[in-house]
Tab-separated table of C-alpha atoms in Angstrom:
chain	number	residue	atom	x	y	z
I	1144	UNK	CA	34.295	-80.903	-26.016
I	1145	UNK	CA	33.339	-84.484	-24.812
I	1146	UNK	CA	35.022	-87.216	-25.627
I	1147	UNK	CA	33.625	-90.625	-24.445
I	1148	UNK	CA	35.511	-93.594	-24.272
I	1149	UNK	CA	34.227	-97.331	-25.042
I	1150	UNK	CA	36.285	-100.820	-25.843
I	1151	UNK	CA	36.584	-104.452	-24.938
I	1152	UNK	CA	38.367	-105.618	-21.856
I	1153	UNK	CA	42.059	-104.123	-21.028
I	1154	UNK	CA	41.905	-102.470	-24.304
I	1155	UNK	CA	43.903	-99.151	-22.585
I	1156	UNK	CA	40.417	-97.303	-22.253
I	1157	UNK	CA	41.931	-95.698	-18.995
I	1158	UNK	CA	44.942	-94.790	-20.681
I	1159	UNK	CA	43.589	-93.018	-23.209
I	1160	UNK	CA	41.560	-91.282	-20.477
I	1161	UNK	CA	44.498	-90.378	-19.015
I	1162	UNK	CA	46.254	-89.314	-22.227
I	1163	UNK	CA	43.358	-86.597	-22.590
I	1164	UNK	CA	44.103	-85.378	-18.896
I	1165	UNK	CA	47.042	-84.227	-20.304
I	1166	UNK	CA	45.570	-82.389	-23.047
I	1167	UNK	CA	43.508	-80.819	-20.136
I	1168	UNK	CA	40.497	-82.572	-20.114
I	1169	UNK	CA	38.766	-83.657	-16.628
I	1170	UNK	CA	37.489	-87.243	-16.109
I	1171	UNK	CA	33.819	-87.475	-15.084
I	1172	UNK	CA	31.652	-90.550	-14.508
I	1173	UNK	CA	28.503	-92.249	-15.198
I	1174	UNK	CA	27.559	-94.572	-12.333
I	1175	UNK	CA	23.789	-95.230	-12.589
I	1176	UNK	CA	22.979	-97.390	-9.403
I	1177	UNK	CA	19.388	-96.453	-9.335
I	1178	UNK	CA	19.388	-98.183	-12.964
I	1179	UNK	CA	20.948	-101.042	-11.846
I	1180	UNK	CA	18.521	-101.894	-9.031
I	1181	UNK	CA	15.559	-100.896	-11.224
I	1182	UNK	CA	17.196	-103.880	-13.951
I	1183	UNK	CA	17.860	-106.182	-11.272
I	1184	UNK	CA	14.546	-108.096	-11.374
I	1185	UNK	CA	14.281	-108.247	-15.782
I	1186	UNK	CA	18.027	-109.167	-15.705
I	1187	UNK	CA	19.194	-113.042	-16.008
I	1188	UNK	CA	21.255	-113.892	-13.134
I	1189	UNK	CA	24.011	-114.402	-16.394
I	1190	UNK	CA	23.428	-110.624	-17.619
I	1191	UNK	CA	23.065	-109.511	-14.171
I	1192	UNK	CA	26.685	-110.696	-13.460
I	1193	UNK	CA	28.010	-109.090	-16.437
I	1194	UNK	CA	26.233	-105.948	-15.909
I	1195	UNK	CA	28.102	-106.233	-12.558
I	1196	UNK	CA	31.469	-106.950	-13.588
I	1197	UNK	CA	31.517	-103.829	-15.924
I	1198	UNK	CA	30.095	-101.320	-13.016
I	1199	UNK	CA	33.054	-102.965	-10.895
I	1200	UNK	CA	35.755	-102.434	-13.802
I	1201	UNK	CA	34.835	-98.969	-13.939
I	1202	UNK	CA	34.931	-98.096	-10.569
I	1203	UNK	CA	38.301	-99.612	-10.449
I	1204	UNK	CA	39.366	-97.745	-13.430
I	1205	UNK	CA	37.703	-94.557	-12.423
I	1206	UNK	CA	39.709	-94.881	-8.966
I	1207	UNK	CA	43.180	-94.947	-10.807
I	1208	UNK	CA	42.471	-91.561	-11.931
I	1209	UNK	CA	41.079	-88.258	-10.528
I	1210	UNK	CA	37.270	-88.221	-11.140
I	1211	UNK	CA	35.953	-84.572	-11.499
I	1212	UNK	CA	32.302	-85.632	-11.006
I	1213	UNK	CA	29.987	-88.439	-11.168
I	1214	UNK	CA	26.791	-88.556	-12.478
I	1215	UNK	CA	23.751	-91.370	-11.494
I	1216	UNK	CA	21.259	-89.751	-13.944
I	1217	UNK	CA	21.767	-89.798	-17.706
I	1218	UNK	CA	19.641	-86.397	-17.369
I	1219	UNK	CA	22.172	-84.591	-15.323
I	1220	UNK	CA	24.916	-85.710	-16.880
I	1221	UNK	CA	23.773	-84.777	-20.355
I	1222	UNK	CA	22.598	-81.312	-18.673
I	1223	UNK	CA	26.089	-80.812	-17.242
I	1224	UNK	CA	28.380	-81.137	-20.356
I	1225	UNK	CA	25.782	-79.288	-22.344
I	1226	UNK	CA	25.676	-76.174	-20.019
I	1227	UNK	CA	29.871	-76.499	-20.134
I	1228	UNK	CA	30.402	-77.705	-23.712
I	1229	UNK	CA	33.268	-75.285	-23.667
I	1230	UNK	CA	35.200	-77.474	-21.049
I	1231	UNK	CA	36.740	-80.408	-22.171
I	1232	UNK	CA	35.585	-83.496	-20.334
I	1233	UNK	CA	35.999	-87.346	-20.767
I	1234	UNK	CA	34.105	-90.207	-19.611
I	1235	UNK	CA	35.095	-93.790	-20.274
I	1236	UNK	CA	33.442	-97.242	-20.544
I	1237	UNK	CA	30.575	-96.312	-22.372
I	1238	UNK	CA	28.549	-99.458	-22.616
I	1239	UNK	CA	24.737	-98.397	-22.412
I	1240	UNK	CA	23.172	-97.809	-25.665
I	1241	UNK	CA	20.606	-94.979	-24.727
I	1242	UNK	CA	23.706	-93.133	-22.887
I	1243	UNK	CA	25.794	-92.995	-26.259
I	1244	UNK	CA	22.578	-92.254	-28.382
I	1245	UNK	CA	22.006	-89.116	-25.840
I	1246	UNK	CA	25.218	-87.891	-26.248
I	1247	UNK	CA	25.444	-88.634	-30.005
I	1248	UNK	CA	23.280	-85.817	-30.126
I	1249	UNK	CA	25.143	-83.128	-29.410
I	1250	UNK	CA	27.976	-81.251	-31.447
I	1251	UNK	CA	30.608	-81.379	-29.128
I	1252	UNK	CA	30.507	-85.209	-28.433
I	1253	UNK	CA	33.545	-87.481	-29.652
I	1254	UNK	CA	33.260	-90.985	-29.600
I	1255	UNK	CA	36.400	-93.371	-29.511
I	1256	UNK	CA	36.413	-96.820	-29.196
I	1257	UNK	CA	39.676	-99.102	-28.398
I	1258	UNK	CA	40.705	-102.897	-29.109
I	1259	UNK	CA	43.230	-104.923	-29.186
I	1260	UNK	CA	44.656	-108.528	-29.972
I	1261	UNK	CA	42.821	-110.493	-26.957
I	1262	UNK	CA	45.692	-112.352	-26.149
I	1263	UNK	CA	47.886	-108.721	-25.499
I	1264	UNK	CA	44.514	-107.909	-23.364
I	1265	UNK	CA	44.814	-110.779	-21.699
I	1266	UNK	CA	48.588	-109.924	-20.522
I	1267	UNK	CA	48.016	-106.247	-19.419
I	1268	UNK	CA	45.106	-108.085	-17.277
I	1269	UNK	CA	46.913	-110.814	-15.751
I	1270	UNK	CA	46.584	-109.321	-12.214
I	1271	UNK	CA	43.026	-109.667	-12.375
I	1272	UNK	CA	42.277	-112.541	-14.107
I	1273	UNK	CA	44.316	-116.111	-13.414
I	1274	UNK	CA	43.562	-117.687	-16.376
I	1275	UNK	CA	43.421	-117.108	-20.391
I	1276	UNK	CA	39.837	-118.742	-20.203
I	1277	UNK	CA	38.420	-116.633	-17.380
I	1278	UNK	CA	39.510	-113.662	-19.007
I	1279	UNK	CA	38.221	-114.813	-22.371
I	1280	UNK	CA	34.532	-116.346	-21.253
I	1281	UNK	CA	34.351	-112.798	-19.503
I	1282	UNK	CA	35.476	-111.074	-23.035
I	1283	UNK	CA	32.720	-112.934	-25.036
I	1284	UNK	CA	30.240	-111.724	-21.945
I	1285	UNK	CA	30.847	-108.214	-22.124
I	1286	UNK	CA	30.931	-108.677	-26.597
I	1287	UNK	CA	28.177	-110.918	-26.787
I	1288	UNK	CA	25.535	-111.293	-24.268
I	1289	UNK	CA	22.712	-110.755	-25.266
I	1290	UNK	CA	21.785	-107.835	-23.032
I	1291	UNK	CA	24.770	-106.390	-23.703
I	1292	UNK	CA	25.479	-103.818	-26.349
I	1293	UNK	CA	29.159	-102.867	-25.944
I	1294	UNK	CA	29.846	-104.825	-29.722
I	1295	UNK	CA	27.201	-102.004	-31.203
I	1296	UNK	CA	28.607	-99.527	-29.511
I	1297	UNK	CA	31.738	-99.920	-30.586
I	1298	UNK	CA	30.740	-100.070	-33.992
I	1299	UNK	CA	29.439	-96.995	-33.936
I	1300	UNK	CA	32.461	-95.069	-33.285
I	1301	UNK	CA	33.817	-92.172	-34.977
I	1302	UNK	CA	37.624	-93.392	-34.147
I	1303	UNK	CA	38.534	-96.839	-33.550
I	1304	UNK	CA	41.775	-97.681	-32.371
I	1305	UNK	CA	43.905	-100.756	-32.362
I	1306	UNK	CA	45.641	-100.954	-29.132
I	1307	UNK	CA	48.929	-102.489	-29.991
I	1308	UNK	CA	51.200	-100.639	-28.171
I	1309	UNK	CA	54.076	-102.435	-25.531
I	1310	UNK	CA	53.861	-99.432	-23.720
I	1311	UNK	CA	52.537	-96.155	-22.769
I	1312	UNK	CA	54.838	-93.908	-23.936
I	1313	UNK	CA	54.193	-95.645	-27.441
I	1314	UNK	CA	50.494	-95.370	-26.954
I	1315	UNK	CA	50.920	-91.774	-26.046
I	1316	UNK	CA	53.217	-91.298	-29.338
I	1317	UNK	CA	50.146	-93.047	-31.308
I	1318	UNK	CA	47.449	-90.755	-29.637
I	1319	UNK	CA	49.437	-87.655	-30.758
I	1320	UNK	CA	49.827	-88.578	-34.276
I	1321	UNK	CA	45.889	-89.535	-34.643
I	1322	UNK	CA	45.333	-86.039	-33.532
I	1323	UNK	CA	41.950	-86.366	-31.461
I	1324	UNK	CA	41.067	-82.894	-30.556
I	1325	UNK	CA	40.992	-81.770	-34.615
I	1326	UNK	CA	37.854	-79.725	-34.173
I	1327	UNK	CA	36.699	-81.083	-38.002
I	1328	UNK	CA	35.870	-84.859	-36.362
I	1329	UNK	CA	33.109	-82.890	-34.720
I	1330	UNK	CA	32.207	-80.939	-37.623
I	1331	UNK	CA	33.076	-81.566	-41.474
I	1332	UNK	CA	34.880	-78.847	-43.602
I	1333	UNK	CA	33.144	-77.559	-46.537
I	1334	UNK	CA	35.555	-80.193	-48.519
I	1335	UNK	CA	34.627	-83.073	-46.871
I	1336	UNK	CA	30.969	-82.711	-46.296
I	1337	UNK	CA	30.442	-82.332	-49.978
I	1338	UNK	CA	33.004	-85.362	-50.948
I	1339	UNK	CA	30.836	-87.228	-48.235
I	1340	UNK	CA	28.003	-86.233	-50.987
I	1341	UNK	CA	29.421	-87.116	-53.640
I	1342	UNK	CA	30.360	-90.682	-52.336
I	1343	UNK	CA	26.325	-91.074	-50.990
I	1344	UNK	CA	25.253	-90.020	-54.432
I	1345	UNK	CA	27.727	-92.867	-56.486
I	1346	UNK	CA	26.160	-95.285	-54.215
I	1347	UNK	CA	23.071	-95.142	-56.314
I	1348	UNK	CA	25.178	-95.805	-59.582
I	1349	UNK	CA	24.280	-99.360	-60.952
I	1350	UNK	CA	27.347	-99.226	-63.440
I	1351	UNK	CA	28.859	-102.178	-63.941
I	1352	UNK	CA	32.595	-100.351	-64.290
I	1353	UNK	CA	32.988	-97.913	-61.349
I	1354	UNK	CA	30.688	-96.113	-58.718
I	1355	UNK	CA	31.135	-92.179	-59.243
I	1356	UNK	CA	29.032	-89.322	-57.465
I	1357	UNK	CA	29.577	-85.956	-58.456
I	1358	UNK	CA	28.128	-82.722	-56.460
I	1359	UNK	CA	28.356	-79.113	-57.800
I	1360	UNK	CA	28.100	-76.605	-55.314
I	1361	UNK	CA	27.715	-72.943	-55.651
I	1362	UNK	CA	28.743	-70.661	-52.342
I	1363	UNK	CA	28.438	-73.871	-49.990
I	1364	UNK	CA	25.151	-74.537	-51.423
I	1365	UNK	CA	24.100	-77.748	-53.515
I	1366	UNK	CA	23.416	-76.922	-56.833
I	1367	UNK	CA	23.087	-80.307	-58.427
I	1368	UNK	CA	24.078	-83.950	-57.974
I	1369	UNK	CA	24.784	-86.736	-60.259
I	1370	UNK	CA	26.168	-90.289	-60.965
I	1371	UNK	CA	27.108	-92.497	-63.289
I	1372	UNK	CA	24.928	-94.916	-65.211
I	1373	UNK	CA	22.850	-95.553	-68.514
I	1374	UNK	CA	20.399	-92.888	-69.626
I	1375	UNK	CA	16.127	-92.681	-68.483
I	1376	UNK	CA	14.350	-95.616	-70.632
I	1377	UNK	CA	17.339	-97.905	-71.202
I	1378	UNK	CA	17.921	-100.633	-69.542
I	1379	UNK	CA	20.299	-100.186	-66.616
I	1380	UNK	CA	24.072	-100.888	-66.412
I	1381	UNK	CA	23.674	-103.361	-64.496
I	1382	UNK	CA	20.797	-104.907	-66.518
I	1383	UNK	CA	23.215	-105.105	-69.821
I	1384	UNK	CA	22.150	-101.777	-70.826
I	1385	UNK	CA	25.848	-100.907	-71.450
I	1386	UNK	CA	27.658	-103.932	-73.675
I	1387	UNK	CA	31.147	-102.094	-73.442
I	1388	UNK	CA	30.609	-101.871	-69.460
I	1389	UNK	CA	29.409	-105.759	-69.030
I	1390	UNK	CA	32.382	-106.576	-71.325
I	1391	UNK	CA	35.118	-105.531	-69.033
I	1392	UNK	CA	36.711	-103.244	-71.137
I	1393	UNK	CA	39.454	-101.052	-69.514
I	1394	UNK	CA	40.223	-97.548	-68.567
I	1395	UNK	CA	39.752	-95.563	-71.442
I	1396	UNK	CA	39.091	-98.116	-74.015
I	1397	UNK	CA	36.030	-97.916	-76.056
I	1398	UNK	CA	34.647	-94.760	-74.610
I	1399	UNK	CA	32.838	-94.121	-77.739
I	1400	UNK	CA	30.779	-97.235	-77.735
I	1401	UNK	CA	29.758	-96.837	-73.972
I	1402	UNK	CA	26.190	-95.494	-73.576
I	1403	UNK	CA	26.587	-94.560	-69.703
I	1404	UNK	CA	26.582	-91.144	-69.072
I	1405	UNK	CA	29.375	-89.990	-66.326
I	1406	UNK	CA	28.440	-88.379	-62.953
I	1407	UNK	CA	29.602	-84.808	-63.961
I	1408	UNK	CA	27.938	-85.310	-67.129
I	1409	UNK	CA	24.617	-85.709	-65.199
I	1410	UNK	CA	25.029	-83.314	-62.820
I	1411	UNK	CA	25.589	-80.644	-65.270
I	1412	UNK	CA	22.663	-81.343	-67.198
I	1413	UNK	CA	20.989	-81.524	-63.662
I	1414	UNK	CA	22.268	-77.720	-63.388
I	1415	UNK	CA	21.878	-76.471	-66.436
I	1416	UNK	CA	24.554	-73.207	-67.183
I	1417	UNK	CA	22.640	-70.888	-65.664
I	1418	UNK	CA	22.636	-72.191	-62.160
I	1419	UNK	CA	26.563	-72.532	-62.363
I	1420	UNK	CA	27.709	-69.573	-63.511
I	1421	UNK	CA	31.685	-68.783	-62.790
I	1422	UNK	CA	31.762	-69.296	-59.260
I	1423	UNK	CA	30.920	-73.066	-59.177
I	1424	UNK	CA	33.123	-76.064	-57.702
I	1425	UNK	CA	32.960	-79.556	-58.623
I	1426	UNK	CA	32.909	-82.275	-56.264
I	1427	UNK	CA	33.805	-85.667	-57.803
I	1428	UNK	CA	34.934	-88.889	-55.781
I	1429	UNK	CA	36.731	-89.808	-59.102
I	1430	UNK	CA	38.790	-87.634	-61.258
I	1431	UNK	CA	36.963	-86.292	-64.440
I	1432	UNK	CA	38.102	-87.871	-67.773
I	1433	UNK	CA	39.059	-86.017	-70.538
I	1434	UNK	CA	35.434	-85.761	-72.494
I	1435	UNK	CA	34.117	-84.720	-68.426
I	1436	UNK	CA	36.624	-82.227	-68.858
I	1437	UNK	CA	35.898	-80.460	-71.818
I	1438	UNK	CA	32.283	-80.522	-70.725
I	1439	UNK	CA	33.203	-78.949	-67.022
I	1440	UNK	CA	35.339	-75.880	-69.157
I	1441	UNK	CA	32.317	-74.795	-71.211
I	1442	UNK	CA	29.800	-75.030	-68.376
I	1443	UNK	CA	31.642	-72.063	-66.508
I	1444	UNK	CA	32.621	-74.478	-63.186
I	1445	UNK	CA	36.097	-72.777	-61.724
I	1446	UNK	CA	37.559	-75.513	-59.320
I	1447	UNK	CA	37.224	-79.549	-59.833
I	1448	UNK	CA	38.222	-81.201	-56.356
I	1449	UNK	CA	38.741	-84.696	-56.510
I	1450	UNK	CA	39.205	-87.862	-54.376
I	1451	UNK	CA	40.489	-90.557	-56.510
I	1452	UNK	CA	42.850	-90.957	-59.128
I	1453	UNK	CA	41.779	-91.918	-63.020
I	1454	UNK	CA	43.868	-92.876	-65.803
I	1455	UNK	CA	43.635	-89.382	-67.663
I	1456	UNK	CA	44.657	-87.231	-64.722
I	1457	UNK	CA	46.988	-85.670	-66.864
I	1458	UNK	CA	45.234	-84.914	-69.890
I	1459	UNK	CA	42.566	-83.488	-67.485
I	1460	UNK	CA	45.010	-81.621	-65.516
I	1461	UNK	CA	46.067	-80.215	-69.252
I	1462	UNK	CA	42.940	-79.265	-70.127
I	1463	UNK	CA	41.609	-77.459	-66.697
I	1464	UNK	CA	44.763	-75.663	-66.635
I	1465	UNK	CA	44.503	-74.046	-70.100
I	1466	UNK	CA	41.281	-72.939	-69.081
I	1467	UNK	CA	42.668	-71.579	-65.802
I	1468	UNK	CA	40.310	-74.180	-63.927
I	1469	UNK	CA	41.742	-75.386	-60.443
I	1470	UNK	CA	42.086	-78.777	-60.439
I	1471	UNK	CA	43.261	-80.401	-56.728
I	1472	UNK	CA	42.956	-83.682	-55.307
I	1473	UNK	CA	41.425	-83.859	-51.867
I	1474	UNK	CA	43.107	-84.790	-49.162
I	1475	UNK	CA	40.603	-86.780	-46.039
I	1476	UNK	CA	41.243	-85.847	-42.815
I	1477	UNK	CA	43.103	-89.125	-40.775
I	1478	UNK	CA	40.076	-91.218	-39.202
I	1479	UNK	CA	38.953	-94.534	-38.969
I	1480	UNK	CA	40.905	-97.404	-37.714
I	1481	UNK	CA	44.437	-96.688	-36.476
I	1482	UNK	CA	46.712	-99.248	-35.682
């Protein structure tokens, strides 16, 4: 495993480094000076300096920890941790664009990214910089320039984290709750890759009420997907095809009027009963309703996973149960933005 380490100024990148080190993981380095020199004459003498500033902030860095091996070819250093992906290795202030996109490429690459309040920054860097505005008009630099990409790089992150912490030990406490080294941030259980699915297919639902995205799967493989909206020829939700939906009616009122059909109801009809057959499961980003229900028993589907809640959970629940249907909500693994 690789994890690789970007953030803004005296965001604790280093300390998370050396978090990992615990965990076993050896630092290594990316110190491209041949890169630098080839830059030097394109650069403005503004990006220049900043380009400068970070190379000198990670050598510092680097030197408060023990470096396993440093690298001054993307080439080799992609070559190394491919050859060793069983190893665990980290590398820290990631802040060139075609390094992360090289590494984004392979399985066993982990990307974190770290920030904090910039005034907090600006106190755990007080021994480097004299003043709030140095340290600031250096923070906008590094963000902003406009040969620097550090701001999309960050972005891009599969775990951000909100450096708040007064202390290591707490930061240490934080990093051990977030649980880095789950192997399913590098690769998706079956539940989660289809939820993801499901949530890509509601986001071509034009209702005017919800987005829902249903997937039905049969042994890990897509049968059918569906989502919510008005049916071919009509005019779409979102076009007044629905009145009941454009009127703002709420959960469960009117149903009969409403002329959208619900994402399980399309993907079933996508399916058709002979491509489900009895060992089908149901993916749904919101909980079927009761008339979903009923439909989802007589089609022959056996479990109905489920990310968010709906106002006839329990009359569904009723339902699935009598038919001895599994019915469970799904549970996302902890990612995003910790604080």
């Amino acid at each position: 495993m690789l994890v690789g380490i970007s953030g803004t100024l005296s965001s604790g990148k280093t300390e998370v480094a050396r978090y990992l080190t615990f965990q076993g993981f050896k630092v290594i380095s990316y110190l491209p000076s041949a890169e630098l020199e080839e830059n030097h004459v394109a650069c403005t003498p503004e990006s220049e300096e900043v380009n400068q500033e970070m190379v000198q902030l990670a050598i510092r860095d680097y030197s408060r920890m023990e470096n396993y091996k440093t690298f001054k070819e993307l080439g080799d250093l992609v070559d190394f941790v491919t050859v060793n992906w069983r190893d665990n290795y980290v590398i820290t202030h990631i802040n060139d664009l075609t390094m992360l996109k090289a590494l984004q490429k392979r399985p066993f690459f982990l990307h974190i990214s770290i920030d904090a309040p910039i005034y907090v920054r600006y106190k755990r860097s007080r021994q480097y910089h004299k003043t709030l505005d140095q340290f600031v008009m250096e923070n906008d630099a590094a963000l902003f320039n406009a040969k620097s990409s550090l701001l999309e790089i960050n972005n891009q992150a599969q775990v951000k984290i909100i450096n708040t912490s007064t202390s290591i030990k707490d930061l240490f406490i934080k990093l051990s709750e977030v649980n880095l080294l789950n192997p399913s941030r590098l690769r998706p259980t079956w539940d989660s890759y289809f939820m993801r699915l499901a949530d890509l297919a509601a986001l071509r639902s034009n209702c005017m009420k919800r987005r829902v995205g249903c997937v039905i799967v049969r042994e890990n493989r897509v049968v059918a997907t569906g989502y919510n909206g008005t049916p071919r020829h009509l005019p779409n939700c979102n076009e007044g095809g629905c009145s009941r939906c454009n009127e703002g009616q709420g959960d469960g009122n009117l149903l009969s009027t409403c002329l959208c059909l619900h994402a399980e109801e399309n993907a079933l009809l996508e399916a058709g009963r002979d491509r489900i057959r009895e060992d089908s499961v149901l993916y749904c980003n919101t909980c079927p309703c009761l008339t979903c229900s009923i439909k989802i028993v007589q089609s022959g589907i056996r479990e109905v996973v489920y990310a968010q809640s709906y106002s006839m959970d329990e009359k569904s629940h009723d339902v699935m149960s009598t038919a001895n249907i599994t019915l469970r909500q799904y549970q996302p693994p902890i990612d995003g933005i910790f604080i």
